CSV table of C-alpha atoms and ligand atoms in Angstrom, one decimal:
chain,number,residue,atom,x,y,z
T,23,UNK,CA,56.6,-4.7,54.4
T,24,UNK,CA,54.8,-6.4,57.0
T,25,UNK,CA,53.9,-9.7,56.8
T,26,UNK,CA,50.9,-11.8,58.6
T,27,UNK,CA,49.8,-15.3,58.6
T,28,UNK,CA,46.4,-17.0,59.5
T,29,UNK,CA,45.4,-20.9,59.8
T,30,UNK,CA,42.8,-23.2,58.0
T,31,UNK,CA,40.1,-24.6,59.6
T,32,UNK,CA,38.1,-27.9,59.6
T,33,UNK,CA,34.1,-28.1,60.9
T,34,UNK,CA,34.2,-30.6,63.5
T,35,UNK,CA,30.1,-29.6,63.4
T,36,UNK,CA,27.9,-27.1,61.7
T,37,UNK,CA,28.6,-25.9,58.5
T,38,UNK,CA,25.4,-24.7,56.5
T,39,UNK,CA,23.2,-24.7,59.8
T,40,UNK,CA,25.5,-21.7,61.5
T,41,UNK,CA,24.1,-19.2,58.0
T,42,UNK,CA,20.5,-19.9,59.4
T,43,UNK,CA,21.7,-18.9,63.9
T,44,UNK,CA,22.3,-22.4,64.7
T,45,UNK,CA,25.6,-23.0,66.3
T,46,UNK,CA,29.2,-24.7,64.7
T,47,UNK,CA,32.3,-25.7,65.6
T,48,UNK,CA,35.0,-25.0,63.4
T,49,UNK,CA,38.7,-25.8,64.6
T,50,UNK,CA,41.8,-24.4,63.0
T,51,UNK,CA,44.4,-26.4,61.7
T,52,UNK,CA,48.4,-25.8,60.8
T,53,UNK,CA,47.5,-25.1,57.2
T,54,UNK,CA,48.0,-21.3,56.4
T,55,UNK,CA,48.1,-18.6,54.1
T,56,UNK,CA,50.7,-16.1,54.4
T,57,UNK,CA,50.0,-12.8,53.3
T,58,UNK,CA,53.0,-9.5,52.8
T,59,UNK,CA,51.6,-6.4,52.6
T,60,UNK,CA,53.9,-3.1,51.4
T,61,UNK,CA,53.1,0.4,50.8
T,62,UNK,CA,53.5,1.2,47.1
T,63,UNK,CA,54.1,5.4,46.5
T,64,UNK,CA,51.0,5.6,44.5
T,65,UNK,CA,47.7,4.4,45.1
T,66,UNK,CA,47.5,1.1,42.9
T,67,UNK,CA,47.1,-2.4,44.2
T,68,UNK,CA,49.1,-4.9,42.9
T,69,UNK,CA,48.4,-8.5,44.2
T,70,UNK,CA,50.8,-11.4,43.3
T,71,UNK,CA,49.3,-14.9,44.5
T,72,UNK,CA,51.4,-18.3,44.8
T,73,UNK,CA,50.6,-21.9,45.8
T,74,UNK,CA,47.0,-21.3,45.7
T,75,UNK,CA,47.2,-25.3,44.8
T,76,UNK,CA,46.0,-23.6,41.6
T,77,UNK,CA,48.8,-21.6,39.3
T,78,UNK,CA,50.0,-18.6,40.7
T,79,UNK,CA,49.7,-15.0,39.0
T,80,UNK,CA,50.4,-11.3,39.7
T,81,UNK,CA,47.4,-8.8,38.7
T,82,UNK,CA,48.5,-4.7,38.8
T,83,UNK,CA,45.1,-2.5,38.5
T,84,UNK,CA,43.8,0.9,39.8
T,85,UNK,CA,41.6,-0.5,42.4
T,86,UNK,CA,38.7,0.7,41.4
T,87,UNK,CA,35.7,-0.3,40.0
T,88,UNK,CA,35.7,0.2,36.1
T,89,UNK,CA,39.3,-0.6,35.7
T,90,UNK,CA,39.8,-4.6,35.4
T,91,UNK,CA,43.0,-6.0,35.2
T,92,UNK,CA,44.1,-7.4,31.5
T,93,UNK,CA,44.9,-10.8,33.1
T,94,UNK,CA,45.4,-14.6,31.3
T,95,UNK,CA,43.4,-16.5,34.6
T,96,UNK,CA,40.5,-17.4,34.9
T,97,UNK,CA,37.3,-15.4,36.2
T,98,UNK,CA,36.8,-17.2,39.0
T,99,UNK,CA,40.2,-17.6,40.4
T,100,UNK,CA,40.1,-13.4,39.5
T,101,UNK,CA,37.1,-13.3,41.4
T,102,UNK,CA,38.7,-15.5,44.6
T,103,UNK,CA,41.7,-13.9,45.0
T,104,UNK,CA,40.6,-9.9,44.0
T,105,UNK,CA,37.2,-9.8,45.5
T,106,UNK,CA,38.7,-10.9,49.0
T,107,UNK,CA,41.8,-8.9,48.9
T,108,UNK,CA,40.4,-6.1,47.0
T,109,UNK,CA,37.5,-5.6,50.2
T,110,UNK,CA,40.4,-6.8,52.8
T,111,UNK,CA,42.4,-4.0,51.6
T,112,UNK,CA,39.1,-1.3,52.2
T,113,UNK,CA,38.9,-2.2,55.4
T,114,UNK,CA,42.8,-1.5,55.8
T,115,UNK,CA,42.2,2.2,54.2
T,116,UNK,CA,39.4,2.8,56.7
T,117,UNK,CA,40.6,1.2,59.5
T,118,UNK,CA,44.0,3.7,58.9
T,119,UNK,CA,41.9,6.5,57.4
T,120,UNK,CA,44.5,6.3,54.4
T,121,UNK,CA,42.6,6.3,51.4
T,122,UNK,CA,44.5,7.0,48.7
T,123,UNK,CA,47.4,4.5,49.8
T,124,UNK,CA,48.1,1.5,47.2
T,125,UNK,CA,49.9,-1.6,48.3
T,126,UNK,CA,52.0,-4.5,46.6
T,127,UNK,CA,50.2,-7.5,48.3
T,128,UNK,CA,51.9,-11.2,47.9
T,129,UNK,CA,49.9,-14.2,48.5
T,130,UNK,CA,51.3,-17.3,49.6
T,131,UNK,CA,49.1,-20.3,51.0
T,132,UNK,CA,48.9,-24.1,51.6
T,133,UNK,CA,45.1,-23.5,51.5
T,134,UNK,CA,43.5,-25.1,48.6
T,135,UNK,CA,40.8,-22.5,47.4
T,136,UNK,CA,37.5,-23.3,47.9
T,137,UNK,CA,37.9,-26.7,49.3
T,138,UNK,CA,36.1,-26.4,52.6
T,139,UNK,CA,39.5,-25.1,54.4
T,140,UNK,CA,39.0,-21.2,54.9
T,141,UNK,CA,41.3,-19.9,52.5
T,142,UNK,CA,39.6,-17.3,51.7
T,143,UNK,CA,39.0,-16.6,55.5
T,144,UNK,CA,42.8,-16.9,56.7
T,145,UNK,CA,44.1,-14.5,53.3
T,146,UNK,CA,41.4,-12.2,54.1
T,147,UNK,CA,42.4,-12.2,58.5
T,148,UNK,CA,46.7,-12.0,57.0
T,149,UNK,CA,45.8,-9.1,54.5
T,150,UNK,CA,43.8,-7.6,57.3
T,151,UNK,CA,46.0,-7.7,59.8
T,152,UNK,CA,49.4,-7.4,57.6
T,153,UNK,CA,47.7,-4.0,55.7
T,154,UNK,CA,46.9,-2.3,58.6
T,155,UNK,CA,50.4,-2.6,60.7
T,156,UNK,CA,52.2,-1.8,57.2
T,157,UNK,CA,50.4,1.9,58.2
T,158,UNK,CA,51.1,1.3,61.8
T,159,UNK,CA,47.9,0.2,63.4
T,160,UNK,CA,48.3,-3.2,65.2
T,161,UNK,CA,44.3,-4.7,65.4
T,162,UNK,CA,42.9,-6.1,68.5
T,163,UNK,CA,42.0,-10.0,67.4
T,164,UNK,CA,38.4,-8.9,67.9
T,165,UNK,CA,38.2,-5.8,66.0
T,166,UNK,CA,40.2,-7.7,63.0
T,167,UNK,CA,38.0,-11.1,63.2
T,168,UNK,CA,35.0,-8.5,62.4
T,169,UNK,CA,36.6,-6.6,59.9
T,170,UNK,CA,37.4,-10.6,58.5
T,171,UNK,CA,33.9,-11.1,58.7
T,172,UNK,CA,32.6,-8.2,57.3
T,173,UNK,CA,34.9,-8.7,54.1
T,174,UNK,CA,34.1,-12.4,53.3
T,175,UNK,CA,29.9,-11.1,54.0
T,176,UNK,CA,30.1,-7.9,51.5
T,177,UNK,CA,31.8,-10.6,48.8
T,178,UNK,CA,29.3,-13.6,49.9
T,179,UNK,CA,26.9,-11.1,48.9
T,180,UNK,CA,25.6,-11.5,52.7
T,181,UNK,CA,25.7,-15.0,52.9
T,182,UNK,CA,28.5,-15.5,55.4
T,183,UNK,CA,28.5,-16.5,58.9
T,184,UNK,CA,31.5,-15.4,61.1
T,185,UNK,CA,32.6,-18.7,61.9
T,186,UNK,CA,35.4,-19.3,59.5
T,187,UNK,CA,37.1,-15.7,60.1
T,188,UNK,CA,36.5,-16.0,63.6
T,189,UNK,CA,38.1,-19.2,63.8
T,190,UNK,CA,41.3,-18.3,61.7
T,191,UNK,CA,41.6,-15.1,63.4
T,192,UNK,CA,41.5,-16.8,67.0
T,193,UNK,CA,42.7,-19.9,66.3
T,194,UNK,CA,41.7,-23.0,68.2
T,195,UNK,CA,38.3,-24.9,68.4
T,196,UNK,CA,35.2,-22.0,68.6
T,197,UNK,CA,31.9,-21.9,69.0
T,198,UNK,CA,29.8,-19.4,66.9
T,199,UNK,CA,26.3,-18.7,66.8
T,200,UNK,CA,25.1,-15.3,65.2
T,201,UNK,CA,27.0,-13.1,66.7
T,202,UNK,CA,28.3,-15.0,69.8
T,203,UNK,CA,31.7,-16.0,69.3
T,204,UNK,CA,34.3,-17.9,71.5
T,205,UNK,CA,37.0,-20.1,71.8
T,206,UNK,CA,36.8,-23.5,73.3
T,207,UNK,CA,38.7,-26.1,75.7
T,208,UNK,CA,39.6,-28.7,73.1
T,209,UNK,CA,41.9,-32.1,73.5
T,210,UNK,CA,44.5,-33.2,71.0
T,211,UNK,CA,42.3,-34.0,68.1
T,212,UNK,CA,43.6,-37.0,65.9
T,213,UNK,CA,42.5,-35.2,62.3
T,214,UNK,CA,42.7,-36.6,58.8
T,215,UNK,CA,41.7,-34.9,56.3
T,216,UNK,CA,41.3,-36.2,52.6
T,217,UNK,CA,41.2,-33.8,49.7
T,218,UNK,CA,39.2,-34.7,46.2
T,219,UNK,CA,41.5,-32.1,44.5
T,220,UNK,CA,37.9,-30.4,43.5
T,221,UNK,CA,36.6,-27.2,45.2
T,222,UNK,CA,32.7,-26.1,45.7
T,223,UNK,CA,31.3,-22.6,45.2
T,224,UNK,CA,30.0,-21.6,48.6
T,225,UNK,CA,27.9,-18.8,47.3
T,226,UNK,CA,26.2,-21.5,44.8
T,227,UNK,CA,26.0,-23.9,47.5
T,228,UNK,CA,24.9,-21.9,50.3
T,229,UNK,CA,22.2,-20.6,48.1
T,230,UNK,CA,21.0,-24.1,47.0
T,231,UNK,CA,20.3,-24.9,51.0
T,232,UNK,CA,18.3,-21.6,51.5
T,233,UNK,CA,16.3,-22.5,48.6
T,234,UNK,CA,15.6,-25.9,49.6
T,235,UNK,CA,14.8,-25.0,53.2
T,236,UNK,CA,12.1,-22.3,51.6
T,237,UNK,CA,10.1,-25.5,49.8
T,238,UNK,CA,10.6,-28.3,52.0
T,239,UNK,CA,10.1,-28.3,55.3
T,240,UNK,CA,12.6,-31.3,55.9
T,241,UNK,CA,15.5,-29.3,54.9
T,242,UNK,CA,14.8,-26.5,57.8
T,243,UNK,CA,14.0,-29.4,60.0
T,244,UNK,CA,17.8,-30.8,59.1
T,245,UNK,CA,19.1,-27.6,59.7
T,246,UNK,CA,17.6,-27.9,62.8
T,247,UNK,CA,18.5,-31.2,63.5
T,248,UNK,CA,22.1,-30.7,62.9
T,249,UNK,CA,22.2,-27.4,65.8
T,250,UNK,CA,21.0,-30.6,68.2
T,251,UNK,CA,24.3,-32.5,66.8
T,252,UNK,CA,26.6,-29.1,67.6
T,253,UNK,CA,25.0,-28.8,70.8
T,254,UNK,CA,25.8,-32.4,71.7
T,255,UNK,CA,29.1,-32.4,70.0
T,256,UNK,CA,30.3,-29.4,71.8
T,257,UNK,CA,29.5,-31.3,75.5
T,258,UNK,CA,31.5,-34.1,73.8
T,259,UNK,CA,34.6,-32.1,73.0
T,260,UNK,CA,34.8,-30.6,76.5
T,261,UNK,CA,34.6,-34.4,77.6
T,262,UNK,CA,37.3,-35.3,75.4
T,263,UNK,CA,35.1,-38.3,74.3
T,264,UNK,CA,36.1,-38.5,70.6
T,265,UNK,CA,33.9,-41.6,70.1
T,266,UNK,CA,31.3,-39.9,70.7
T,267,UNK,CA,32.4,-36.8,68.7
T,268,UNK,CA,33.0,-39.3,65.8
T,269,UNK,CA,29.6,-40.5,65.6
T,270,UNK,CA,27.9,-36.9,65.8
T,271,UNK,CA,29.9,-36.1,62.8
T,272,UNK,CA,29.0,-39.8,61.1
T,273,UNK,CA,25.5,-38.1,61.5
T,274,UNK,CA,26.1,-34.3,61.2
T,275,UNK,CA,27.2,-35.7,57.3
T,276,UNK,CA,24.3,-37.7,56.9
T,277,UNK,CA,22.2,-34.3,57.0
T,278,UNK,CA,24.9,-32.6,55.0
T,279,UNK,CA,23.6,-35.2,52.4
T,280,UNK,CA,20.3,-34.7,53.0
T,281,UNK,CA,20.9,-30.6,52.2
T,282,UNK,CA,22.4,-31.7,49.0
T,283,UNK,CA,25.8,-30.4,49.7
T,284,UNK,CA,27.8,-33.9,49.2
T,285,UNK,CA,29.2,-35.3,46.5
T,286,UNK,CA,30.3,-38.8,45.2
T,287,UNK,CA,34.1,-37.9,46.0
T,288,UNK,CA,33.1,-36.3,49.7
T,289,UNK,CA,31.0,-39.0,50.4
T,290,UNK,CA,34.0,-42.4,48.7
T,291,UNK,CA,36.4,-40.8,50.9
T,292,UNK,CA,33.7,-40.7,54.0
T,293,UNK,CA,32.9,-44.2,53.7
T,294,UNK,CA,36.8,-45.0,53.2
T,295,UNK,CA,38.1,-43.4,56.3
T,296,UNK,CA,35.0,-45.2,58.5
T,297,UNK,CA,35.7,-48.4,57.1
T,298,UNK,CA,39.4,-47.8,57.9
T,299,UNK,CA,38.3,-47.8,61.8
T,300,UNK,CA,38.0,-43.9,62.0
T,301,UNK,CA,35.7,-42.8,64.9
T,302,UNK,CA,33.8,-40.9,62.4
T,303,UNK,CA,33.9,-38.3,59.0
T,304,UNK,CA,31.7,-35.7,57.5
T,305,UNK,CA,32.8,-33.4,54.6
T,306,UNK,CA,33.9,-30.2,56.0
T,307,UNK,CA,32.8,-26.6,54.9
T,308,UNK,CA,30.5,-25.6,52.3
T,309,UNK,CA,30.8,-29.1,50.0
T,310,UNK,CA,30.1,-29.9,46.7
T,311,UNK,CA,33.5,-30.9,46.5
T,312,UNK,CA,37.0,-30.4,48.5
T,313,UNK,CA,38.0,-32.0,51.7
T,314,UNK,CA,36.8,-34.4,54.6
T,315,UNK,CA,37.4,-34.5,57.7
T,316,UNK,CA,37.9,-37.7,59.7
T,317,UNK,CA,38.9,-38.3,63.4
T,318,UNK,CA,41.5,-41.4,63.9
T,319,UNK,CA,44.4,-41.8,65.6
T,320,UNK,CA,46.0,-44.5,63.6
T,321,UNK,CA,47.6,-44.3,60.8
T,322,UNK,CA,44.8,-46.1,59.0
T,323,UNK,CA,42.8,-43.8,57.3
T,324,UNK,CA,45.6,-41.8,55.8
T,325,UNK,CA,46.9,-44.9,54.4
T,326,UNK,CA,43.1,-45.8,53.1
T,327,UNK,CA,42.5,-42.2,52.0
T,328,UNK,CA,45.5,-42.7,49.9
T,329,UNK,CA,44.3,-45.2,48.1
T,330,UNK,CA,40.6,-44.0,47.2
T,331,UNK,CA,39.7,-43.5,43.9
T,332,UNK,CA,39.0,-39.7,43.6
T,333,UNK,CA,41.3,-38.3,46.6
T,334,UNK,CA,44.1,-36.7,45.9
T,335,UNK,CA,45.6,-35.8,48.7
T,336,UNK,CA,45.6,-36.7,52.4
T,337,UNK,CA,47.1,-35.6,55.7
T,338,UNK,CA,47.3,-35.6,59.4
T,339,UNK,CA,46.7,-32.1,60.4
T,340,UNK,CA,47.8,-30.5,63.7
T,341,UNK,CA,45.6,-28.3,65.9
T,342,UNK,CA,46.2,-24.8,65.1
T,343,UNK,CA,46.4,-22.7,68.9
T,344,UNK,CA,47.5,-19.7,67.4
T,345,UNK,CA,44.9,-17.6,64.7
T,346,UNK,CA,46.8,-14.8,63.4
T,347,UNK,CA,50.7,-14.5,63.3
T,348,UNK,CA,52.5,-11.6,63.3
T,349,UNK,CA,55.8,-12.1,61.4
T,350,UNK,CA,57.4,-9.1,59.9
K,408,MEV,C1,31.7,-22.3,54.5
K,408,MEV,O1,33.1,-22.5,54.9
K,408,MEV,C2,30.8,-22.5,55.7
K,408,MEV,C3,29.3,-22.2,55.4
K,408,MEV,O2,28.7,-22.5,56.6
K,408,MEV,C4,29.1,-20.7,55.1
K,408,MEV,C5,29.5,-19.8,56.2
K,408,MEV,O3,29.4,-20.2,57.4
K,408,MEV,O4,29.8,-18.6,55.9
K,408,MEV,C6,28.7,-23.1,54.3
């Protein structure tokens, strides 16, 4: 069996914009999926998931199209954990040039799904990356950040940019735009993040942006306006000036608002981490629901976060230098 792991992520800047070329600045963080890959002697795929902050369950099905697995869990959780995995492991068959091979894969994460973290970019980077050296083929980060990318894009139906797989594949604070991808200088960050227990549905949400930037002309302005707060972030972060980072993401929320990808929860525990004395906080990923992330390094805002209505969880989370790990 080998087994791979790969980090979170938080947007310091530029969810939503980087789908349309702008640029974002995702930054990993020591939350992680961990993903154990092992060749089975036929050519099933059997996929066990735990700690998904959701309840765990085991699906065994041909692989293929036509056959669904007879499963007790609900479609959308199905659809998470399958749909990623189930392209993850194509990319492992053509990356090897194995095709017939089946694989017990076992899920294990810290990730809340859909909460604006990148799980499904870090399982996707660990099955990667854990698939392919079960046959003997050790990726080049590179090569398995775009076979990341490509996967999370063919189950977005398209709508994906490559800043999440990029990031958990790297590790570190990146920079994407388009195509362009690369790691930054970044100081110690002091992140909080608060959790609303609730998750978004990217596809839903990224969908409601491109339709609101194709009637108003505000919305492609904001999208516009938020690349300016990237830009500006990005000279900020190599300045190590996290006031002024703080306030950039104070405003790169405010147009996250504006694209209608808050929501009451995101937006209590924004306003309770700045009125706790953080330097700033914006909701991080796609929205709708999920997790903040605010910049302070007291203890104050966990300690406020704690006790706002409609968060359930929140934590100091460390920089994550190192993307993918290699650990069986
Ligand atoms: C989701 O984590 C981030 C979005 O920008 C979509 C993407 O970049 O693929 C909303």
């Amino acid at each position: 069996m080998a087994v791979s792991s790969a980090p979170g992520k938080v947007y310091l800047f530029g969810e939503h914009a980087v789908v349309y070329g702008e640029p974002a600045v995702p930054c990993a963080i020591e939350v992680r999926a961990q993903v154990g890959v092992e060749q089975r002697s036929d050519s099933k795929l059997r996929i066990h998931a735990e700690d998904l902050s959701l309840d765990g369950f085991t699906v065994e099905y041909g692989g293929t199209a036509g056959s669904p697995p007879d499963v007790d869990v609900s479609e959308s959780l199905l659809t998470a954990a399958m749909g990623y995995v189930d392209v993850a492991i194509e990319h492992v068959r053509d990356v090897t040039g194995e095709e017939d091979v089946g694989f017990d894969v076992t899920i294990e994460s810290d990730i809340p799904l859909g909460a604006g973290l990148g799980s499904s970019a870090a399982v996707v980077v660990a099955a990667i990356d854990a698939g392919t050296r079960e046959l003997g083929t050790t990726l080049e980060i590179d090569e398995l950040a775009e076979r990341a990318y490509q996967t999370e894009s063919a189950v977005q139906s398209g709508e994906a940019s490559r800043a999440d797989t990029f990031c958990s594949a790297t590790g570190g604070a990146v920079r994407v735009e388009g195509d362009d991808c690369r790691t930054l200088d970044a100081p110690d960050l002091p992140i909080v993040v608060g959790f609303d227990g609730g998750a978004g549905d990217t596809g839903q949400l990224v969908a409601g942006v491109r339709s609101l930037r194709e009637e108003y002309s505000f919305a492609s302005d904001t999208v516009e306006a938020i690349g300016d707060i990237v830009r500006k972030g990005e000279r900020a972060l190599e300045r190590g000036d996290i006031e002024e980072l703080g306030r950039l993401m104070n405003f790169n929320h405010g147009l996250l608002g504006a694209l209608g990808v808050s929501s009451r929860s995101l937006d209590s525990m924004v306003w309770a981490a700045r009125n706790a004395g953080a330097h700033g906080a914006k909701l991080t990923g796609a929205g709708g629901g999920g997790c903040i992330v605010a910049l302070d390094p007291s203890d104050e805002t966990e300690t406020a976060l704690s006790y706002t209505p409609g968060c359930r969880d929140a934590f100091r989370a460390e920089l994550a230098e190192t993307g993918v790990r290699r650990l069986e």
